[in-house]
PDB file of C-alpha atoms in Angstrom:
ATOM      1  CA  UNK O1185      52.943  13.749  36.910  1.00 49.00           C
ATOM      2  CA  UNK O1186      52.137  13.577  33.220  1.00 53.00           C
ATOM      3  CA  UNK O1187      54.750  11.695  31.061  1.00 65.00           C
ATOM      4  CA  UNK O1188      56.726  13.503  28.038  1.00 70.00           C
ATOM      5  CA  UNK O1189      55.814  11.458  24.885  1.00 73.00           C
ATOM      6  CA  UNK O1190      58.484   8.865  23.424  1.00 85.00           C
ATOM      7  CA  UNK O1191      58.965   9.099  19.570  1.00 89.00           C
ATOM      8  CA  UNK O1192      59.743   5.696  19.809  1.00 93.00           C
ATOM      9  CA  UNK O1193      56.905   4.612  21.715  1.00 95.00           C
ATOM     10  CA  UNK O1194      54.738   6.852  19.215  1.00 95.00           C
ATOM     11  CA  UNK O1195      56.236   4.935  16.084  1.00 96.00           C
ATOM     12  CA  UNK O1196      55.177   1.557  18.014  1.00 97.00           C
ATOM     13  CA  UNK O1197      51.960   2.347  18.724  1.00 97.00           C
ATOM     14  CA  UNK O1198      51.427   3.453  14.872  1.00 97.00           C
ATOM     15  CA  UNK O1199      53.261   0.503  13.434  1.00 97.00           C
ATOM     16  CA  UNK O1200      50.890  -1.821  15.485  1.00 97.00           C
ATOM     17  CA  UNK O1201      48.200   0.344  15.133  1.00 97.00           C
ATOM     18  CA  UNK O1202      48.756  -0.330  11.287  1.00 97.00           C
ATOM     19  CA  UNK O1203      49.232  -4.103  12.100  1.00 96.00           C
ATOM     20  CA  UNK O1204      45.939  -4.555  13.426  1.00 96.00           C
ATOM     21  CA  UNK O1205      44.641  -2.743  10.458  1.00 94.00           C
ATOM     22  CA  UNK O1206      46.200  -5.339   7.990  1.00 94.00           C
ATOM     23  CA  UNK O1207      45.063  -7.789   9.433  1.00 95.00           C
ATOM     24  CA  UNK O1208      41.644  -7.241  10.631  1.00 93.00           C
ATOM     25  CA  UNK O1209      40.357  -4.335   9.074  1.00 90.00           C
ATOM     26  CA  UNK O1210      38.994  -1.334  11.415  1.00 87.00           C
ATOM     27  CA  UNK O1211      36.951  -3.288  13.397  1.00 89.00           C
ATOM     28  CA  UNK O1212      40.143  -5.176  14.864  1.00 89.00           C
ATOM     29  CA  UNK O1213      41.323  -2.080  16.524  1.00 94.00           C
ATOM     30  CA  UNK O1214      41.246  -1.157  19.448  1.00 96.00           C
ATOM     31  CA  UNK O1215      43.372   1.290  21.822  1.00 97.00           C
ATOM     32  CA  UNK O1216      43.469  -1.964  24.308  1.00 97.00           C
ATOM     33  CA  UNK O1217      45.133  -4.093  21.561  1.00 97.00           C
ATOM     34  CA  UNK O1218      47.162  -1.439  20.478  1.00 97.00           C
ATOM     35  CA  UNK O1219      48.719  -0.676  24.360  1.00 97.00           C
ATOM     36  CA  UNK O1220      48.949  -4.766  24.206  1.00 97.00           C
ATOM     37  CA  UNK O1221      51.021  -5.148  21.310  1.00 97.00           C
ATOM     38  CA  UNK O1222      53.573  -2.544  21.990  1.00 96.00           C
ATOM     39  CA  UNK O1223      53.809  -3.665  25.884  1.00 96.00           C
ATOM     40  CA  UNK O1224      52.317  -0.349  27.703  1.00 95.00           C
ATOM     41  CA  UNK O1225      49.100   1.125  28.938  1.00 94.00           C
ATOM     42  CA  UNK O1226      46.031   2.693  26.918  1.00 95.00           C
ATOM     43  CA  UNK O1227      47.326   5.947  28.500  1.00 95.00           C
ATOM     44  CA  UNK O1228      50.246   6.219  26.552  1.00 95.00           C
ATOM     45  CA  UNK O1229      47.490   5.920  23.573  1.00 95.00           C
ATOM     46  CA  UNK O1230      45.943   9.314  24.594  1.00 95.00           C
ATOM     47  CA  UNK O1231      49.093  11.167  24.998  1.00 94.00           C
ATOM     48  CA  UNK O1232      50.198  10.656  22.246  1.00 95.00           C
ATOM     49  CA  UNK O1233      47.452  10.525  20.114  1.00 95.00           C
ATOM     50  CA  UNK O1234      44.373  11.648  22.127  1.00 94.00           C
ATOM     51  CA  UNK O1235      41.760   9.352  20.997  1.00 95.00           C
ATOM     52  CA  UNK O1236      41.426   6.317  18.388  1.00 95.00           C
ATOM     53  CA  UNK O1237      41.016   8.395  15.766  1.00 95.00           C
ATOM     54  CA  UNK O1238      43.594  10.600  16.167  1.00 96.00           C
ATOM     55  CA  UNK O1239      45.781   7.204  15.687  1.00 96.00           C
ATOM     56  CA  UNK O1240      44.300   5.921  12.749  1.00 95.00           C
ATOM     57  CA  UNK O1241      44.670   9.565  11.354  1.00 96.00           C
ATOM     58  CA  UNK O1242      48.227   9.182  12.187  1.00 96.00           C
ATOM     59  CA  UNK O1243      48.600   5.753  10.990  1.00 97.00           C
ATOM     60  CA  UNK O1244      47.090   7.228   7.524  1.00 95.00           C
ATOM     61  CA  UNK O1245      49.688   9.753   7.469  1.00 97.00           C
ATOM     62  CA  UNK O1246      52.427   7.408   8.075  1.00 95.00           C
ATOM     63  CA  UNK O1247      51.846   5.167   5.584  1.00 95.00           C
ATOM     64  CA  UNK O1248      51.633   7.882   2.833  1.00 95.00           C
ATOM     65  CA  UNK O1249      54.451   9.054   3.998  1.00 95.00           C
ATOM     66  CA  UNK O1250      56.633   5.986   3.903  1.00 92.00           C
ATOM     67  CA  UNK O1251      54.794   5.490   0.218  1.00 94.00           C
ATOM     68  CA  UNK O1252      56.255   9.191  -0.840  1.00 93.00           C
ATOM     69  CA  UNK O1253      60.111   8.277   0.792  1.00 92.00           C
ATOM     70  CA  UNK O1254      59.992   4.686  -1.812  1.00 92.00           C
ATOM     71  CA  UNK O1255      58.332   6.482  -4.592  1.00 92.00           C
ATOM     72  CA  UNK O1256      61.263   9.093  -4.335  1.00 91.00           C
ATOM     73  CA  UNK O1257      63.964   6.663  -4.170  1.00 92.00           C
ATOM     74  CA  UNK O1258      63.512   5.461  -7.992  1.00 92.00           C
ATOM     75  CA  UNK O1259      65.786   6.790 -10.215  1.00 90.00           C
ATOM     76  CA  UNK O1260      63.994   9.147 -12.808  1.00 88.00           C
ATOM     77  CA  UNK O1261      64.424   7.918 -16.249  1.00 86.00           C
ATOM     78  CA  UNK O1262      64.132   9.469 -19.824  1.00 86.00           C
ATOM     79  CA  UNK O1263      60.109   7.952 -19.958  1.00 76.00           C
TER      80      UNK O1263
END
């Protein structure tokens, strides 16, 4: 029986995803370490993300995302 993705479990995998980035640069990642960090299998990986670099395009999109939602909460001023 396939499993319905988690939202939750998708934002973990991205946020550690994005961890291993930080700290070790692309070749630090892996969809084992990934699974590892957030506690679950390499499965959950591929359904929510399909491959590796699905997740890193996801982890991309995230973090320009959460760049826009700061950028947007300063005030506008005169200059």
């Amino acid at each position: 029986m396939a499993r319905t993705p988690d939202p939750a479990v998708r934002l973990a995998l991205i946020e550690a995803a994005a961890d291993l980035l930080a700290a070790g640069g692309v070749d630090s990642l892996s969809i084992r370490r990934v699974a590892t960090a957030v506690g679950t299998s390499t499965m959950a990986v591929y359904t929510h993300f399909g491959s590796k670099d699905e997740l890193v395009r996801e982890v991309v999109k995230e973090a320009f995302a959460r760049r826009h939602a700061d950028l947007a909460a300063v005030a506008r001023t005169d200059d």
